[in-house]
Amino acid sequence: MKRTSPIHIDWKPDRKNSKPVYQQIIQFVCDKVASGEWPIGTRLPSQRKMAELFGINRSTVTTAIDELASYGIIVGCHGAGTQIASNTWSLLLSPAPDWSRFISSGFFQENNNTIQAINRLEFVPNIMRLGTGELDPRLFPSDMWQNILQKVSRQVTSLGYLEPLGLLELRKAISAYMEKLGIIAPPSCILITSGALQALQLISVCLLQSGSTVFTEAPTYLKSLQVFQSAGMKLSGVPMDKEGMQYWKLASALKADRLQGSSILYTIPTNQNPTGITMPDSRRKDLMNFCVENRLPIIEDGAYHELCYDGQPPIPLKAIDKTGTVIYLGSASKTLAPGLRIGWIIAPEPIVQRLGDVKMQMDYGASSISQWIFAEFLESGLYSKYLSDLKCELRRRRDHALAVLDKYYQELAEWNIPIGGFYIWLTFKDNVQMERLFEKAAKAGILLNPGDMYDFERNNSLRLSYAYTSCEEFENGIVKLAQIIKEIM
Amino acid sequence: MKRTSPIHIDWKPDRKNSKPVYQQIIQFVCDKVASGEWPIGTRLPSQRKMAELFGINRSTVTTAIDELASYGIIVGCHGAGTQIASNTWSLLLSPAPDWSRFISSGFFQENNNTIQAINRLEFVPNIMRLGTGELDPRLFPSDMWQNILQKVSRQVTSLGYLEPLGLLELRKAISAYMEKLGIIAPPSCILITSGALQALQLISVCLLQSGSTVFTEAPTYLKSLQVFQSAGMKLSGVPMDKEGMQYWKLASALKADRLQGSSILYTIPTNQNPTGITMPDSRRKDLMNFCVENRLPIIEDGAYHELCYDGQPPIPLKAIDKTGTVIYLGSASKTLAPGLRIGWIIAPEPIVQRLGDVKMQMDYGASSISQWIFAEFLESGLYSKYLSDLKCELRRRRDHALAVLDKYYQELAEWNIPIGGFYIWLTFKDNVQMERLFEKAAKAGILLNPGDMYDFERNNSLRLSYAYTSCEEFENGIVKLAQIIKEIM
């Protein structure tokens, strides 16, 4: 049985209160237990951790914990920390279900600790996010937004359930928009999802079998998700060079794998997350041929495809797919607003129909209002206009970020030059204790995305992002970080 | 290997075109195949079905199919209909992945045929929906909506990813709103979901083990979903009387089941879907005691709780839960607008944290704009105002629906009198061939929800809904339906 995580506590004792702090803690725990918010089996953080959270001495925590234990409300379990043992003063009269038994079952794996920490730290006010995969909220096109919302508020007179594939108006608009990128797909080959993550979720539960293999770049954004692993698939990393995935290296693995079941290839060929690498057209064609020959279906994640700002963008794999080998994933999350939760799948019709059927079982479709809004963004032409401004700004930030790194990190690290997207992949020349760096940086108000999160083995890298911070903020953060690195080295 | 469903075709030949119809069909199929939209393994509908879809003679379809088969593009498989066999003229040079192999793997079950048919028929223009679980779009509060959207368009200046539990403003507003229903829950015990269906989805994949049992009313809305079954759980129906679930009947099953793993009870105690039955307070208290004694956790689906229009609404189970036994599900889908895709879970903190963590893995949270909109509805008080108008209108429609049934169905059927919600559960006195009734009604432009969809055994009932149609439409539909019933009896 998997161990459950300790509860996350937001509360702090009130030092101005006349009641002693340890009694406040006892009261706090008793209230949580009495209300049913913390049922039997709830794990408390360690005493050290609680002292830190509450900003008090550990001995005060110990006093409170000892008293709670003497009431029978909590028990210490070897190897499992302190747990809630009783939900009322009379344990035996009114037993509650042991939720910890339920929580630890189910097939979804927990996010790893670094990722859980990042998910939480992102909401700490004023933390400097140097690796976040999200656009700066200040780049949000507020004027266009107001304009579109007012239009939509007049157009949309009700919000019922939508067709299984999603709003037809939006699918038409995406079809027209994709044509500009070279992808010909009628609305019947398009499924709207709640972001591209849900698209992966759908693929993992509908198309793949437990035990099948997902081949993907190493490092890859996928590794930071649990989506395929939770469904029992294994990820297999394919090494990259400056032109992206060295697909030919998977030939032998593929042969072995064919025997086991259905394998599939996942790639972000353009402005890859986390490395920023873009695969040139020539390798795309070769990869495509390789996959067709080996009957290896491709998931092409195009989340950053529209964000190329150096020269002509490369051609999507889907645009050169004549055999229905490629499933293309698009998203408004990286280009416009993750909060819209709008993504789309382009795939052969039977796939789209099957995924749409399952989507109806999972959540009855994405938010209609989000779909209307994005359709209006596309149809009005405002989206294209906005994107061209956005690309200018991102190019400016990238150039500045590279200049800052040149100035301060020449001796410390190496990095690549992305032609678009958000990311610079920074690799330290000397060994850096990444956990310590993450913790010390967090304490100094800097949130990092360690490269390990994305890799199949330990590495010595960071994913930097210049999309979330202004040029000035990025420079300040990078300078502060250099000091921390020197301290721990 | 599970058989895949035939592709759904929307196209029709153009009779005004000078090209013969059978050649148009050949061209249509070849285009779909050449573009990769219909990969190898795609199943075509039967010839009879295609003739019907295209509105032509079956012999014309046969001519086209024979020619396509002679090209090697399609093959007939015994027992599996006609399939696409080749994706180019030269089958062996460029093989595509066999998607049908992928589609039939994965652990999500397909929706059954009636449900798939209903999902599609709901989008046929002007079809009369006599059983739909959806509010009449004409009851949508357009003025409030415009008002709120304009306010939100000014307030919301960016749409980033949200906290794992959902927008804090919305959780606070729901917390305050729930208090009015008797449920005390701080924002830390509330998780925002993409509708209540996703809440069930999360519970099924996080809290329950494959093989565990979900006890629930018979009949139940759950039976029309695949959510628990797809995750390997079994549903066990508990008989109902006029006061709802006869929970004492599950005592023996429960004993047997404890050995196997974690079982759970799912109930819609108020205005149950599909029967419209509401459990009185006295039975609620008894059920609660029974579940606490047996350590049987409860999922209380409150989707229709706010829609009681006869007398005082009963007390939610969650409001009398002192041990953290109940997970409460709320939703804006039945009261305001399903297209918002906003639901919420109220549960003990460790549950909410775990479900929130997994939600982040599935789709990174519900649409932010939907969350802002619903928060504003609640905070402004407009939601409560709207609800009280809505309840008046639903009461009026219910009273009229009952009068219509009294007038035309006295000899045909029996039914209950709901105190709220959308539904009347109609049971025919004589045996009715439900499939035939469904098909004949659909041809006459009436969409029915047969009671079988919701039950554990065949029944002789219909779920009627007076929420979607006006009084006049309901009466017309019911009269027309009575004629069809008499014809087939």
mmCIF file of C-alpha atoms in Angstrom, chain A residues 2 6-9 32-40 42 87-88 94-99 101-103 105-111 116 119 123 133-134 137 140 142 145-146 149-150 152-154 156-164 186 188-189 194 197-198 201 204-209 221 225-227 230-231 258 261-264 292-293 295-297 321-327 333-334 337-341 348-351 353-354 357-358 360-370 373, chain B residues 2 6-9 32-40 42 87-88 94-99 101-103 105-111 116 119 123 133-134 137 140 142 145-146 149-150 152-154 156-164 186 188-189 194 197-198 201 204-209 221 225-227 230-231 258 261-264 292-293 295-297 321-327 333-334 337-341 348-351 353-354 357-358 360-370 373:
data_model
loop_
_atom_site.group_PDB
_atom_site.id
_atom_site.type_symbol
_atom_site.label_atom_id
_atom_site.label_comp_id
_atom_site.label_asym_id
_atom_site.label_seq_id
_atom_site.Cartn_x
_atom_site.Cartn_y
_atom_site.Cartn_z
ATOM 1 C CA LYS A 2 1.376 3.369 -1.004
ATOM 2 C CA PRO A 6 1.210 14.537 4.933
ATOM 3 C CA ILE A 7 -1.506 17.148 4.909
ATOM 4 C CA HIS A 8 -0.549 20.616 3.740
ATOM 5 C CA ILE A 9 -1.182 23.210 6.498
ATOM 6 C CA LYS A 32 -10.041 20.151 12.116
ATOM 7 C CA VAL A 33 -10.723 16.690 13.481
ATOM 8 C CA ALA A 34 -14.098 17.508 15.021
ATOM 9 C CA SER A 35 -15.403 19.033 11.793
ATOM 10 C CA GLY A 36 -14.441 15.960 9.807
ATOM 11 C CA GLU A 37 -11.963 17.922 7.702
ATOM 12 C CA TRP A 38 -9.128 15.732 8.973
ATOM 13 C CA PRO A 39 -10.466 12.191 9.168
ATOM 14 C CA ILE A 40 -8.745 9.208 10.760
ATOM 15 C CA THR A 42 -4.714 11.974 8.014
ATOM 16 C CA ASN A 87 -12.211 11.608 15.132
ATOM 17 C CA THR A 88 -14.119 12.248 18.311
ATOM 18 C CA SER A 94 -18.524 6.622 16.024
ATOM 19 C CA PRO A 95 -15.861 5.339 13.700
ATOM 20 C CA ALA A 96 -15.356 7.148 10.408
ATOM 21 C CA PRO A 97 -14.191 5.520 7.193
ATOM 22 C CA ASP A 98 -10.426 5.207 7.047
ATOM 23 C CA TRP A 99 -9.876 7.567 4.148
ATOM 24 C CA ARG A 101 -6.944 3.445 2.868
ATOM 25 C CA PHE A 102 -8.942 4.927 0.022
ATOM 26 C CA ILE A 103 -6.472 7.633 -0.823
ATOM 27 C CA SER A 105 -5.572 3.026 -3.632
ATOM 28 C CA GLY A 106 -6.576 4.027 -7.133
ATOM 29 C CA PHE A 107 -4.212 3.884 -10.062
ATOM 30 C CA PHE A 108 -3.172 7.513 -10.304
ATOM 31 C CA GLN A 109 0.328 8.125 -9.089
ATOM 32 C CA GLU A 110 1.053 11.163 -7.011
ATOM 33 C CA ASN A 111 3.009 13.961 -8.572
ATOM 34 C CA GLN A 116 4.010 19.299 -5.898
ATOM 35 C CA ASN A 119 2.620 23.706 -7.995
ATOM 36 C CA PHE A 123 1.136 30.785 -5.780
ATOM 37 C CA GLY A 133 6.179 27.230 -18.640
ATOM 38 C CA GLU A 134 3.712 30.054 -18.709
ATOM 39 C CA PRO A 137 0.320 37.661 -17.406
ATOM 40 C CA PHE A 140 -2.233 39.210 -21.875
ATOM 41 C CA SER A 142 -6.542 42.960 -22.192
ATOM 42 C CA TRP A 145 -10.022 40.413 -24.416
ATOM 43 C CA GLN A 146 -12.599 43.002 -23.348
ATOM 44 C CA LEU A 149 -15.845 39.153 -24.218
ATOM 45 C CA GLN A 150 -18.366 41.879 -24.960
ATOM 46 C CA VAL A 152 -19.400 36.965 -26.998
ATOM 47 C CA SER A 153 -21.706 38.167 -24.212
ATOM 48 C CA ARG A 154 -24.111 39.406 -26.861
ATOM 49 C CA VAL A 156 -24.061 33.638 -26.727
ATOM 50 C CA THR A 157 -27.540 33.421 -25.355
ATOM 51 C CA SER A 158 -27.293 30.075 -23.602
ATOM 52 C CA LEU A 159 -24.636 27.595 -22.548
ATOM 53 C CA GLY A 160 -25.866 24.054 -23.049
ATOM 54 C CA TYR A 161 -23.900 20.867 -23.477
ATOM 55 C CA LEU A 162 -21.975 20.833 -26.737
ATOM 56 C CA GLU A 163 -21.459 18.223 -29.451
ATOM 57 C CA PRO A 164 -19.084 15.404 -28.467
ATOM 58 C CA PRO A 186 -11.804 19.187 -41.772
ATOM 59 C CA SER A 188 -14.688 16.184 -38.373
ATOM 60 C CA CYS A 189 -11.000 15.393 -37.731
ATOM 61 C CA SER A 194 -9.508 20.968 -21.992
ATOM 62 C CA LEU A 197 -2.753 17.755 -21.174
ATOM 63 C CA GLN A 198 -6.242 16.330 -21.394
ATOM 64 C CA GLN A 201 -4.852 11.870 -20.911
ATOM 65 C CA SER A 204 -3.386 7.278 -22.725
ATOM 66 C CA VAL A 205 -6.687 5.825 -21.579
ATOM 67 C CA CYS A 206 -8.262 5.174 -24.986
ATOM 68 C CA LEU A 207 -5.630 4.203 -27.462
ATOM 69 C CA LEU A 208 -2.764 2.647 -25.562
ATOM 70 C CA GLN A 209 -2.568 -0.529 -23.582
ATOM 71 C CA TYR A 221 8.207 17.575 -20.684
ATOM 72 C CA LEU A 225 3.765 14.430 -15.986
ATOM 73 C CA GLN A 226 2.268 11.211 -14.696
ATOM 74 C CA VAL A 227 -0.191 10.877 -17.532
ATOM 75 C CA SER A 230 -0.360 6.411 -14.339
ATOM 76 C CA ALA A 231 -2.029 4.442 -17.114
ATOM 77 C CA ARG A 258 6.688 -4.775 -31.276
ATOM 78 C CA GLY A 261 2.043 -4.447 -27.978
ATOM 79 C CA SER A 262 1.322 -1.058 -29.304
ATOM 80 C CA SER A 263 4.095 1.479 -29.023
ATOM 81 C CA ILE A 264 3.880 5.105 -30.046
ATOM 82 C CA VAL A 292 5.623 5.040 -41.600
ATOM 83 C CA GLU A 293 7.994 2.178 -42.389
ATOM 84 C CA ARG A 295 4.088 1.576 -38.472
ATOM 85 C CA LEU A 296 4.883 3.670 -35.441
ATOM 86 C CA PRO A 297 2.163 6.249 -34.791
ATOM 87 C CA ASP A 321 1.449 12.974 -43.162
ATOM 88 C CA LYS A 322 -0.321 11.202 -46.020
ATOM 89 C CA THR A 323 -1.172 7.997 -44.179
ATOM 90 C CA GLY A 324 -2.909 9.121 -40.993
ATOM 91 C CA THR A 325 0.182 8.343 -38.930
ATOM 92 C CA VAL A 326 0.249 11.580 -36.951
ATOM 93 C CA ILE A 327 -1.979 12.826 -34.151
ATOM 94 C CA SER A 333 -2.217 27.626 -23.318
ATOM 95 C CA LYS A 334 1.267 28.644 -24.412
ATOM 96 C CA ALA A 337 -3.970 31.904 -21.917
ATOM 97 C CA PRO A 338 -3.678 28.613 -20.069
ATOM 98 C CA GLY A 339 -6.738 29.557 -18.030
ATOM 99 C CA LEU A 340 -8.940 29.152 -21.107
ATOM 100 C CA ARG A 341 -8.137 25.402 -20.975
ATOM 101 C CA PRO A 348 -7.981 10.405 -38.376
ATOM 102 C CA GLU A 349 -11.765 10.378 -37.977
ATOM 103 C CA PRO A 350 -12.171 7.037 -36.181
ATOM 104 C CA ILE A 351 -9.645 8.189 -33.567
ATOM 105 C CA GLN A 353 -14.747 9.857 -32.760
ATOM 106 C CA ARG A 354 -13.481 7.360 -30.176
ATOM 107 C CA ASP A 357 -16.895 9.468 -26.996
ATOM 108 C CA VAL A 358 -14.571 8.962 -24.038
ATOM 109 C CA MET A 360 -18.027 12.762 -23.011
ATOM 110 C CA GLN A 361 -17.591 10.159 -20.283
ATOM 111 C CA MET A 362 -14.868 12.111 -18.526
ATOM 112 C CA ASP A 363 -16.203 15.653 -18.318
ATOM 113 C CA TYR A 364 -18.845 16.237 -21.036
ATOM 114 C CA GLY A 365 -16.513 18.529 -22.946
ATOM 115 C CA ALA A 366 -14.535 21.720 -22.394
ATOM 116 C CA SER A 367 -16.096 24.950 -21.108
ATOM 117 C CA SER A 368 -18.438 26.354 -23.785
ATOM 118 C CA ILE A 369 -17.627 29.922 -22.922
ATOM 119 C CA SER A 370 -13.925 29.248 -23.358
ATOM 120 C CA ILE A 373 -14.054 33.053 -26.774
ATOM 121 C CA LYS B 2 -13.161 -5.432 -28.748
ATOM 122 C CA PRO B 6 -18.450 1.919 -37.563
ATOM 123 C CA ILE B 7 -17.499 5.461 -38.530
ATOM 124 C CA HIS B 8 -20.223 8.068 -38.337
ATOM 125 C CA ILE B 9 -20.812 9.695 -41.759
ATOM 126 C CA LYS B 32 -11.229 10.243 -46.969
ATOM 127 C CA VAL B 33 -8.718 7.442 -47.332
ATOM 128 C CA ALA B 34 -6.153 9.407 -49.314
ATOM 129 C CA SER B 35 -6.109 12.244 -46.795
ATOM 130 C CA GLY B 36 -5.476 9.862 -43.923
ATOM 131 C CA GLU B 37 -8.794 10.734 -42.281
ATOM 132 C CA TRP B 38 -9.944 7.131 -42.638
ATOM 133 C CA PRO B 39 -6.952 4.938 -41.929
ATOM 134 C CA ILE B 40 -6.715 1.186 -42.427
ATOM 135 C CA THR B 42 -11.833 2.071 -40.274
ATOM 136 C CA ASN B 87 -4.685 3.674 -47.588
ATOM 137 C CA THR B 88 -3.139 4.225 -50.986
ATOM 138 C CA SER B 94 3.424 2.690 -47.556
ATOM 139 C CA PRO B 95 1.646 1.002 -44.712
ATOM 140 C CA ALA B 96 -0.017 3.147 -42.065
ATOM 141 C CA PRO B 97 -0.373 2.198 -38.421
ATOM 142 C CA ASP B 98 -3.392 -0.006 -37.865
ATOM 143 C CA TRP B 99 -5.365 2.419 -35.738
ATOM 144 C CA ARG B 101 -5.748 -2.054 -33.073
ATOM 145 C CA PHE B 102 -5.098 1.030 -30.968
ATOM 146 C CA ILE B 103 -8.703 2.108 -30.728
ATOM 147 C CA SER B 105 -7.237 -1.217 -26.631
ATOM 148 C CA GLY B 106 -7.262 1.149 -23.682
ATOM 149 C CA PHE B 107 -9.441 0.621 -20.659
ATOM 150 C CA PHE B 108 -12.265 3.035 -21.376
ATOM 151 C CA GLN B 109 -15.423 1.322 -22.424
ATOM 152 C CA GLU B 110 -17.478 2.735 -25.211
ATOM 153 C CA ASN B 111 -20.754 4.392 -24.367
ATOM 154 C CA GLN B 116 -24.223 7.330 -28.396
ATOM 155 C CA ASN B 119 -25.568 12.173 -27.785
ATOM 156 C CA PHE B 123 -27.880 17.963 -32.068
ATOM 157 C CA GLY B 133 -31.337 16.182 -18.338
ATOM 158 C CA GLU B 134 -30.759 19.750 -19.336
ATOM 159 C CA PRO B 137 -31.838 27.217 -23.078
ATOM 160 C CA PHE B 140 -30.874 31.108 -19.490
ATOM 161 C CA SER B 142 -29.275 36.477 -20.668
ATOM 162 C CA TRP B 145 -25.156 36.936 -18.102
ATOM 163 C CA GLN B 146 -24.277 40.053 -20.117
ATOM 164 C CA LEU B 149 -19.570 38.988 -18.432
ATOM 165 C CA GLN B 150 -18.959 42.703 -18.740
ATOM 166 C CA VAL B 152 -15.644 39.949 -15.451
ATOM 167 C CA SER B 153 -14.104 41.303 -18.656
ATOM 168 C CA ARG B 154 -12.963 44.354 -16.696
ATOM 169 C CA VAL B 156 -9.933 39.688 -15.115
ATOM 170 C CA THR B 157 -6.759 40.983 -16.679
ATOM 171 C CA SER B 158 -5.048 37.674 -17.350
ATOM 172 C CA LEU B 159 -5.873 33.985 -17.408
ATOM 173 C CA GLY B 160 -3.009 31.973 -15.998
ATOM 174 C CA TYR B 161 -3.010 28.513 -14.493
ATOM 175 C CA LEU B 162 -4.897 28.420 -11.199
ATOM 176 C CA GLU B 163 -4.167 26.863 -7.807
ATOM 177 C CA PRO B 164 -4.592 23.069 -7.723
ATOM 178 C CA PRO B 186 -13.878 26.093 4.460
ATOM 179 C CA SER B 188 -9.553 24.229 1.861
ATOM 180 C CA CYS B 189 -12.190 21.460 1.793
ATOM 181 C CA SER B 194 -15.036 20.519 -14.686
ATOM 182 C CA LEU B 197 -18.959 14.149 -13.942
ATOM 183 C CA GLN B 198 -15.277 14.928 -13.628
ATOM 184 C CA GLN B 201 -14.042 10.502 -12.671
ATOM 185 C CA SER B 204 -12.993 6.587 -9.489
ATOM 186 C CA VAL B 205 -9.333 6.854 -10.436
ATOM 187 C CA CYS B 206 -7.950 8.175 -7.136
ATOM 188 C CA LEU B 207 -9.887 6.713 -4.270
ATOM 189 C CA LEU B 208 -11.287 3.394 -5.375
ATOM 190 C CA GLN B 209 -9.596 0.193 -6.327
ATOM 191 C CA TYR B 221 -28.079 8.033 -13.429
ATOM 192 C CA LEU B 225 -22.253 6.524 -17.385
ATOM 193 C CA GLN B 226 -19.167 4.388 -17.803
ATOM 194 C CA VAL B 227 -17.147 6.240 -15.202
ATOM 195 C CA SER B 230 -14.360 1.847 -16.971
ATOM 196 C CA ALA B 231 -12.138 1.980 -13.894
ATOM 197 C CA ARG B 258 -15.794 -5.891 2.982
ATOM 198 C CA GLY B 261 -11.789 -4.116 -0.650
ATOM 199 C CA SER B 262 -13.098 -0.648 -0.394
ATOM 200 C CA SER B 263 -16.761 -0.175 -1.156
ATOM 201 C CA ILE B 264 -18.580 3.137 -1.269
ATOM 202 C CA VAL B 292 -21.010 5.491 9.932
ATOM 203 C CA GLU B 293 -21.530 2.181 11.727
ATOM 204 C CA ARG B 295 -17.595 2.648 7.840
ATOM 205 C CA LEU B 296 -19.122 3.011 4.411
ATOM 206 C CA PRO B 297 -18.154 6.320 2.793
ATOM 207 C CA ASP B 321 -21.858 14.496 8.756
ATOM 208 C CA LYS B 322 -19.681 14.855 11.844
ATOM 209 C CA THR B 323 -17.102 12.207 10.942
ATOM 210 C CA GLY B 324 -15.966 13.125 7.451
ATOM 211 C CA THR B 325 -17.963 10.261 5.950
ATOM 212 C CA VAL B 326 -19.554 12.216 3.127
ATOM 213 C CA ILE B 327 -18.115 13.575 -0.092
ATOM 214 C CA SER B 333 -24.846 22.310 -14.745
ATOM 215 C CA LYS B 334 -28.431 21.593 -13.709
ATOM 216 C CA ALA B 337 -25.537 26.243 -17.474
ATOM 217 C CA PRO B 338 -23.870 22.929 -18.252
ATOM 218 C CA GLY B 339 -21.610 24.700 -20.734
ATOM 219 C CA LEU B 340 -19.808 26.458 -17.877
ATOM 220 C CA ARG B 341 -18.472 23.023 -16.856
ATOM 221 C CA PRO B 348 -12.129 16.082 4.128
ATOM 222 C CA GLU B 349 -8.900 17.959 3.442
ATOM 223 C CA PRO B 350 -6.633 14.980 2.673
ATOM 224 C CA ILE B 351 -9.139 13.799 0.051
ATOM 225 C CA GLN B 353 -5.653 17.596 -1.654
ATOM 226 C CA ARG B 354 -5.176 14.208 -3.256
ATOM 227 C CA ASP B 357 -3.139 16.763 -7.190
ATOM 228 C CA VAL B 358 -4.568 14.258 -9.665
ATOM 229 C CA MET B 360 -3.581 18.811 -12.060
ATOM 230 C CA GLN B 361 -2.332 15.717 -13.864
ATOM 231 C CA MET B 362 -5.513 15.314 -15.861
ATOM 232 C CA ASP B 363 -6.249 18.764 -17.219
ATOM 233 C CA TYR B 364 -4.592 21.444 -15.023
ATOM 234 C CA GLY B 365 -7.936 22.590 -13.654
ATOM 235 C CA ALA B 366 -11.238 23.909 -14.955
ATOM 236 C CA SER B 367 -11.532 26.916 -17.268
ATOM 237 C CA SER B 368 -10.544 30.067 -15.329
ATOM 238 C CA ILE B 369 -13.043 32.222 -17.130
ATOM 239 C CA SER B 370 -15.853 29.834 -16.206
ATOM 240 C CA ILE B 373 -18.059 33.936 -14.071
#
